[in-house]
Amino acid sequence: MALLEIRGLTVEYSSGGYAARPIEDFDLDLESGQLVLLLGASGCGKTTLLSVLAGILTPAAGTARFDGIDIIGLRGAALTAYRRRTVGIVFQAFNLVPSLSARENVEVPLRAAGTGRAEARRRADELLERVDLGHRIKHRPADMSGGQQQRVAIARALAHDPPLVLADEPTAHLDYIQVEGVITLLREIARPGRVVVIATHDERLIPLADRVVELTPHAASPSRGPERRELQAGEVLFRQGDEGDLVYVVEAGRIEIVMERVGGDEELVNVLEPGGYFGELAPMFRLRRSATARAQGPATVVAYGLTQFRELQTSDSTPGPNSSLLT
């Protein structure tokens, strides 16, 4: 059985009053000992997923269980215990206390959990030796390189020997020399009984991963199309939040573009008539659809891959205002 099980996970939040779902109906199983990359561009839901697994963010729907623990259902003391003992977090910006030494930064979660001073110091020194910083235990963050600060942050995340370690863009602020030590360390801490989940857009980490979960929508198929589609009144061509690799041109009828607001209400933002086009941003920038496209009545659209659409734009006159840049 998987150590981490995610089923039907959906996270929704308000973006200017509109409903954004960076994660929708998401499933994932992760095994003990795995180092897993959540790979993708900014805004694709990597940090959002980590926040759910850390017990920081409550999703709109779905379940997440770690070693039998219902993460989403935790409340009060049980949630505090989970965050303290089960999960360790490595932050993108290190989040070290500037006034404390490396040793004292690692001691913080131990002392907060009631560990005695002598035992906390022993454990902190042990972890700093493990991340090859035994000679820097008395140095403050300002006196260390970015790579050294990140290793202190990893040591702190391991203070309670948690079975789940989450790292958010751990190489984002490191140069190519500093990255090597951090990458090697992250690989080493993934062991039986523990899962290490790293959110990153850094493809240098791919070779060390046991599994790569791509959260950015799939790349467009530039040579696909043209494809003609006949739509019935009210038929949805694509929904807000869908992945998309096609651009559409209205051949007949009318297509309405609507955006879903928080709470489920819809806002009509455009109506496209014959000659109008829509849907180019999703395939061009590997984004999710930012609105829903639906036929107002019987309609015909022609779908193009990016290459064909650009050729159409070059050979044809530039479309007028009857176009949409929202999808």
Short mmCIF file of C-alpha atoms in Angstrom, two decimals:
data_model
loop_
_atom_site.label_atom_id
_atom_site.label_comp_id
_atom_site.label_asym_id
_atom_site.label_seq_id
_atom_site.Cartn_x
_atom_site.Cartn_y
_atom_site.Cartn_z
CA MET A 1 0.00 0.00 0.00
CA ALA A 2 1.23 3.54 -0.81
CA LEU A 3 2.60 5.57 2.09
CA LEU A 4 0.93 8.71 0.68
CA GLU A 5 -2.47 8.50 -1.03
CA ILE A 6 -4.23 11.45 -2.66
CA ARG A 7 -7.66 11.06 -4.24
CA GLY A 8 -9.81 13.61 -6.09
CA LEU A 9 -7.96 16.57 -4.61
CA THR A 10 -9.31 19.97 -5.64
CA VAL A 11 -8.04 23.29 -4.34
CA GLU A 12 -9.99 26.46 -5.09
CA TYR A 13 -9.29 30.06 -4.24
CA SER A 14 -10.38 33.49 -5.37
CA SER A 15 -8.32 35.29 -8.01
CA GLY A 16 -9.84 38.74 -8.34
CA GLY A 17 -13.22 37.26 -7.47
CA TYR A 18 -12.94 34.45 -10.03
CA ALA A 19 -12.56 30.80 -9.08
CA ALA A 20 -9.03 29.50 -9.65
CA ARG A 21 -8.31 25.77 -9.27
CA PRO A 22 -4.58 25.11 -9.59
CA ILE A 23 -5.28 21.52 -8.56
CA GLU A 24 -8.47 19.77 -9.68
CA ASP A 25 -9.55 16.14 -9.23
CA PHE A 26 -5.92 15.13 -8.62
CA ASP A 27 -4.82 11.59 -7.71
CA LEU A 28 -1.38 10.47 -6.58
CA ASP A 29 0.19 7.47 -4.81
CA LEU A 30 3.73 7.67 -3.40
CA GLU A 31 5.75 4.81 -1.94
CA SER A 32 8.10 4.63 1.01
CA GLY A 33 11.68 5.62 0.20
CA GLN A 34 10.80 7.68 -2.86
CA LEU A 35 12.17 11.07 -3.79
CA VAL A 36 9.44 12.72 -5.84
CA LEU A 37 9.59 15.88 -7.93
CA LEU A 38 6.54 18.05 -8.49
CA LEU A 39 7.75 19.66 -11.68
CA GLY A 40 6.27 22.69 -13.37
CA ALA A 41 6.23 26.41 -13.97
CA SER A 42 5.17 29.01 -11.42
CA GLY A 43 1.44 28.96 -10.72
CA CYS A 44 0.84 25.34 -11.69
CA GLY A 45 -0.02 24.21 -8.14
CA LYS A 46 3.27 22.83 -6.80
CA THR A 47 3.39 24.93 -3.61
CA THR A 48 -0.38 24.58 -3.23
CA LEU A 49 -0.04 20.78 -3.12
CA LEU A 50 2.79 20.99 -0.59
CA SER A 51 0.64 23.24 1.57
CA VAL A 52 -2.13 20.64 1.62
CA LEU A 53 0.34 17.90 2.56
CA ALA A 54 1.77 20.10 5.31
CA GLY A 55 -1.67 20.59 6.82
CA ILE A 56 -1.53 24.33 6.11
CA LEU A 57 -4.18 24.53 3.40
CA THR A 58 -7.61 22.88 3.38
CA PRO A 59 -8.76 21.77 -0.09
CA ALA A 60 -12.25 22.22 -1.49
CA ALA A 61 -12.61 18.48 -2.12
CA GLY A 62 -10.73 15.19 -2.02
CA THR A 63 -8.65 13.23 0.45
CA ALA A 64 -4.98 13.03 1.40
CA ARG A 65 -3.74 10.27 3.70
CA PHE A 66 -0.19 9.72 4.92
CA ASP A 67 0.57 6.40 6.59
CA GLY A 68 -3.11 6.12 7.53
CA ILE A 69 -3.37 9.71 8.79
CA ASP A 70 -6.23 11.72 7.30
CA ILE A 71 -4.31 14.99 6.78
CA ILE A 72 -7.32 17.05 5.74
CA GLY A 73 -9.39 15.91 8.71
CA LEU A 74 -6.82 16.90 11.35
CA ARG A 75 -7.78 19.60 13.82
CA GLY A 76 -6.40 21.14 17.01
CA ALA A 77 -3.81 19.15 18.93
CA ALA A 78 -3.78 16.36 16.32
CA LEU A 79 -2.91 18.84 13.57
CA THR A 80 -0.18 20.40 15.73
CA ALA A 81 1.30 16.97 16.43
CA TYR A 82 1.22 16.10 12.73
CA ARG A 83 3.04 19.29 11.72
CA ARG A 84 5.57 18.83 14.49
CA ARG A 85 6.35 15.11 14.27
CA THR A 86 5.26 13.78 10.89
CA VAL A 87 6.18 16.47 8.38
CA GLY A 88 9.37 18.49 7.93
CA ILE A 89 9.39 21.53 5.63
CA VAL A 90 12.28 23.08 3.70
CA PHE A 91 11.35 26.57 2.58
CA GLN A 92 12.44 28.28 -0.63
CA ALA A 93 13.85 31.32 1.19
CA PHE A 94 15.45 29.24 3.99
CA ASN A 95 13.38 31.01 6.72
CA LEU A 96 16.23 30.90 9.22
CA VAL A 97 16.17 33.23 12.24
CA PRO A 98 18.90 35.79 11.46
CA SER A 99 19.87 36.37 15.09
CA LEU A 100 20.41 32.67 15.84
CA SER A 101 23.35 30.45 15.03
CA ALA A 102 23.05 27.38 12.82
CA ARG A 103 22.85 25.19 15.93
CA GLU A 104 20.17 27.39 17.52
CA ASN A 105 18.08 27.42 14.33
CA VAL A 106 18.00 23.62 14.32
CA GLU A 107 17.23 23.58 18.05
CA VAL A 108 14.11 25.76 17.61
CA PRO A 109 11.61 23.01 16.63
CA LEU A 110 13.09 20.65 19.21
CA ARG A 111 12.76 23.13 22.06
CA ALA A 112 9.25 24.08 20.89
CA ALA A 113 8.28 20.41 21.22
CA GLY A 114 9.57 20.26 24.80
CA THR A 115 12.95 18.64 24.20
CA GLY A 116 15.44 19.48 26.94
CA ARG A 117 18.23 21.91 26.21
CA ALA A 118 21.07 19.36 26.34
CA GLU A 119 19.24 16.82 24.14
CA ALA A 120 18.21 19.53 21.66
CA ARG A 121 21.83 20.66 21.37
CA ARG A 122 23.06 17.10 20.89
CA ARG A 123 20.49 16.45 18.17
CA ALA A 124 21.21 19.77 16.42
CA ASP A 125 24.94 19.09 16.37
CA GLU A 126 24.32 15.58 15.04
CA LEU A 127 22.17 16.88 12.19
CA LEU A 128 24.58 19.67 11.29
CA GLU A 129 27.38 17.11 11.09
CA ARG A 130 25.17 15.03 8.84
CA VAL A 131 24.72 17.94 6.41
CA ASP A 132 28.47 18.66 6.55
CA LEU A 133 28.18 21.82 8.61
CA GLY A 134 29.71 20.68 11.88
CA HIS A 135 32.36 23.37 11.48
CA ARG A 136 29.71 26.12 11.12
CA ILE A 137 27.44 25.39 14.08
CA LYS A 138 28.10 28.78 15.70
CA HIS A 139 27.74 30.85 12.53
CA ARG A 140 24.67 32.96 11.88
CA PRO A 141 22.85 32.88 8.51
CA ALA A 142 24.48 36.13 7.32
CA ASP A 143 27.89 34.49 7.69
CA MET A 144 26.97 31.49 5.51
CA SER A 145 26.50 30.98 1.78
CA GLY A 146 23.07 30.26 0.30
CA GLY A 147 23.92 26.60 -0.04
CA GLN A 148 25.00 26.40 3.60
CA GLN A 149 21.83 28.15 4.75
CA GLN A 150 19.73 25.68 2.79
CA ARG A 151 21.58 22.77 4.41
CA VAL A 152 20.83 24.27 7.82
CA ALA A 153 17.17 24.47 6.75
CA ILE A 154 17.25 20.79 5.76
CA ALA A 155 18.80 19.87 9.10
CA ARG A 156 16.05 21.79 10.87
CA ALA A 157 13.38 19.98 8.82
CA LEU A 158 14.89 16.66 9.98
CA ALA A 159 14.90 17.64 13.67
CA HIS A 160 12.13 15.16 14.61
CA ASP A 161 13.16 12.58 11.99
CA PRO A 162 9.85 13.07 10.12
CA PRO A 163 8.64 10.40 7.67
CA LEU A 164 7.43 13.10 5.24
CA VAL A 165 9.77 15.85 4.06
CA LEU A 166 8.48 18.65 1.81
CA ALA A 167 10.85 21.01 0.01
CA ASP A 168 9.61 24.09 -1.88
CA GLU A 169 12.03 25.18 -4.64
CA PRO A 170 15.08 24.25 -2.52
CA THR A 171 17.57 25.22 -5.26
CA ALA A 172 15.90 28.48 -6.34
CA HIS A 173 18.41 30.83 -4.69
CA LEU A 174 21.55 28.74 -5.24
CA ASP A 175 24.26 29.00 -7.88
CA TYR A 176 25.47 25.94 -9.75
CA ILE A 177 28.27 25.28 -7.24
CA GLN A 178 25.95 25.39 -4.21
CA VAL A 179 23.28 23.26 -5.88
CA GLU A 180 25.38 20.10 -5.98
CA GLY A 181 25.61 19.66 -2.22
CA VAL A 182 21.91 20.34 -1.67
CA ILE A 183 20.85 17.92 -4.43
CA THR A 184 23.06 15.17 -3.01
CA LEU A 185 21.70 15.73 0.49
CA LEU A 186 18.07 15.58 -0.64
CA ARG A 187 18.77 12.30 -2.39
CA GLU A 188 20.36 10.87 0.74
CA ILE A 189 17.47 11.65 3.09
CA ALA A 190 14.94 9.74 0.96
CA ARG A 191 15.05 6.33 2.61
CA PRO A 192 12.69 3.48 3.52
CA GLY A 193 10.02 4.81 5.86
CA ARG A 194 10.25 8.31 4.47
CA VAL A 195 8.93 10.16 1.40
CA VAL A 196 10.65 13.32 0.15
CA VAL A 197 8.50 15.56 -2.07
CA ILE A 198 10.20 18.47 -3.85
CA ALA A 199 8.33 21.23 -5.67
CA THR A 200 10.58 22.67 -8.36
CA HIS A 201 10.93 24.01 -11.86
CA ASP A 202 14.63 23.04 -11.79
CA GLU A 203 15.09 20.23 -14.30
CA ARG A 204 18.59 19.55 -12.96
CA LEU A 205 16.92 17.54 -10.20
CA ILE A 206 15.22 15.08 -12.57
CA PRO A 207 18.07 12.50 -12.70
CA LEU A 208 18.01 11.96 -8.93
CA ALA A 209 14.23 11.50 -8.64
CA ASP A 210 12.45 8.17 -8.27
CA ARG A 211 9.36 9.79 -9.72
CA VAL A 212 8.52 13.00 -11.58
CA VAL A 213 4.98 14.38 -11.40
CA GLU A 214 4.45 16.99 -14.13
CA LEU A 215 1.95 19.62 -12.95
CA THR A 216 2.31 22.06 -15.84
CA PRO A 217 -0.26 21.37 -18.58
CA HIS A 218 1.11 19.27 -21.41
CA ALA A 219 2.95 21.01 -24.20
CA ALA A 220 0.90 22.07 -27.17
CA SER A 221 0.79 20.00 -30.34
CA PRO A 222 1.83 22.69 -32.81
CA SER A 223 1.14 20.63 -35.93
CA ARG A 224 -2.31 19.42 -34.90
CA GLY A 225 -5.43 20.48 -36.80
CA PRO A 226 -7.40 21.81 -38.47
CA GLU A 227 -10.39 19.96 -37.01
CA ARG A 228 -14.00 21.04 -37.52
CA ARG A 229 -16.45 20.59 -34.65
CA GLU A 230 -20.21 20.93 -34.72
CA LEU A 231 -21.66 22.12 -31.40
CA GLN A 232 -25.20 21.99 -30.07
CA ALA A 233 -26.79 24.83 -28.15
CA GLY A 234 -25.25 24.94 -24.66
CA GLU A 235 -22.48 22.48 -25.50
CA VAL A 236 -19.20 23.23 -23.70
CA LEU A 237 -16.05 23.22 -25.79
CA PHE A 238 -13.73 23.50 -22.78
CA ARG A 239 -14.06 24.53 -19.14
CA GLN A 240 -12.19 26.95 -16.95
CA GLY A 241 -9.17 25.11 -15.53
CA ASP A 242 -8.89 22.54 -18.35
CA GLU A 243 -5.62 21.89 -20.12
CA GLY A 244 -5.65 23.00 -23.74
CA ASP A 245 -3.51 22.61 -26.86
CA LEU A 246 -5.79 24.04 -29.55
CA VAL A 247 -6.85 27.47 -30.81
CA TYR A 248 -10.40 27.85 -32.13
CA VAL A 249 -11.90 29.96 -34.91
CA VAL A 250 -15.68 30.41 -35.08
CA GLU A 251 -17.02 29.36 -38.48
CA ALA A 252 -20.75 29.62 -37.78
CA GLY A 253 -22.95 30.52 -34.84
CA ARG A 254 -21.82 32.20 -31.65
CA ILE A 255 -19.50 31.11 -28.84
CA GLU A 256 -19.78 32.69 -25.41
CA ILE A 257 -16.80 33.01 -23.09
CA VAL A 258 -17.73 32.92 -19.40
CA MET A 259 -15.66 33.04 -16.24
CA GLU A 260 -16.72 31.26 -13.08
CA ARG A 261 -16.76 33.40 -9.95
CA VAL A 262 -16.19 32.13 -6.43
CA GLY A 263 -19.48 30.63 -5.30
CA GLY A 264 -20.34 29.22 -8.72
CA ASP A 265 -21.87 32.25 -10.47
CA GLU A 266 -20.80 32.97 -14.05
CA GLU A 267 -19.80 36.21 -15.71
CA LEU A 268 -20.17 36.63 -19.46
CA VAL A 269 -16.96 38.23 -20.73
CA ASN A 270 -17.23 37.89 -24.50
CA VAL A 271 -19.35 36.56 -27.36
CA LEU A 272 -17.48 35.45 -30.48
CA GLU A 273 -19.11 35.50 -33.90
CA PRO A 274 -17.93 33.99 -37.21
CA GLY A 275 -14.32 34.98 -37.87
CA GLY A 276 -13.52 35.41 -34.17
CA TYR A 277 -10.86 33.27 -32.51
CA PHE A 278 -10.14 32.22 -28.94
CA GLY A 279 -8.06 29.87 -26.81
CA GLU A 280 -4.54 30.79 -27.93
CA LEU A 281 -2.98 31.57 -24.53
CA ALA A 282 -3.30 28.07 -23.04
CA PRO A 283 -1.31 26.26 -25.75
CA MET A 284 1.09 29.14 -26.28
CA PHE A 285 2.18 29.45 -22.64
CA ARG A 286 1.19 26.01 -21.27
CA LEU A 287 -1.50 27.52 -19.06
CA ARG A 288 -4.83 26.14 -17.98
CA ARG A 289 -7.94 27.59 -19.56
CA SER A 290 -8.88 30.80 -17.75
CA ALA A 291 -12.52 30.70 -18.88
CA THR A 292 -15.20 28.39 -20.25
CA ALA A 293 -16.18 28.37 -23.94
CA ARG A 294 -19.77 27.37 -24.72
CA ALA A 295 -22.04 27.48 -27.79
CA GLN A 296 -24.93 29.92 -27.44
CA GLY A 297 -26.83 28.03 -30.14
CA PRO A 298 -25.88 25.59 -32.91
CA ALA A 299 -22.31 26.52 -33.86
CA THR A 300 -19.29 25.33 -35.82
CA VAL A 301 -15.69 25.94 -34.81
CA VAL A 302 -12.42 24.94 -36.42
CA ALA A 303 -9.57 23.87 -34.14
CA TYR A 304 -5.94 24.59 -35.04
CA GLY A 305 -2.57 23.70 -33.57
CA LEU A 306 -0.30 26.67 -32.94
CA THR A 307 1.62 26.25 -36.19
CA GLN A 308 -1.51 26.17 -38.32
CA PHE A 309 -3.04 29.06 -36.43
CA ARG A 310 0.04 31.23 -36.93
CA GLU A 311 0.06 30.36 -40.62
CA LEU A 312 -3.61 31.35 -40.77
CA GLN A 313 -2.81 34.65 -39.09
CA THR A 314 0.00 35.31 -41.56
CA SER A 315 -1.99 34.48 -44.65
CA ASP A 316 -5.26 36.06 -43.53
CA SER A 317 -6.14 39.51 -42.38
CA THR A 318 -5.65 40.16 -38.68
CA PRO A 319 -8.87 39.42 -36.76
CA GLY A 320 -10.65 42.43 -35.38
CA PRO A 321 -12.04 42.95 -31.89
CA ASN A 322 -14.18 39.82 -32.13
CA SER A 323 -11.54 37.67 -30.46
CA SER A 324 -10.70 36.58 -26.92
CA LEU A 325 -7.32 36.57 -25.17
CA LEU A 326 -8.76 35.01 -22.00
CA THR A 327 -8.51 31.31 -22.78
#
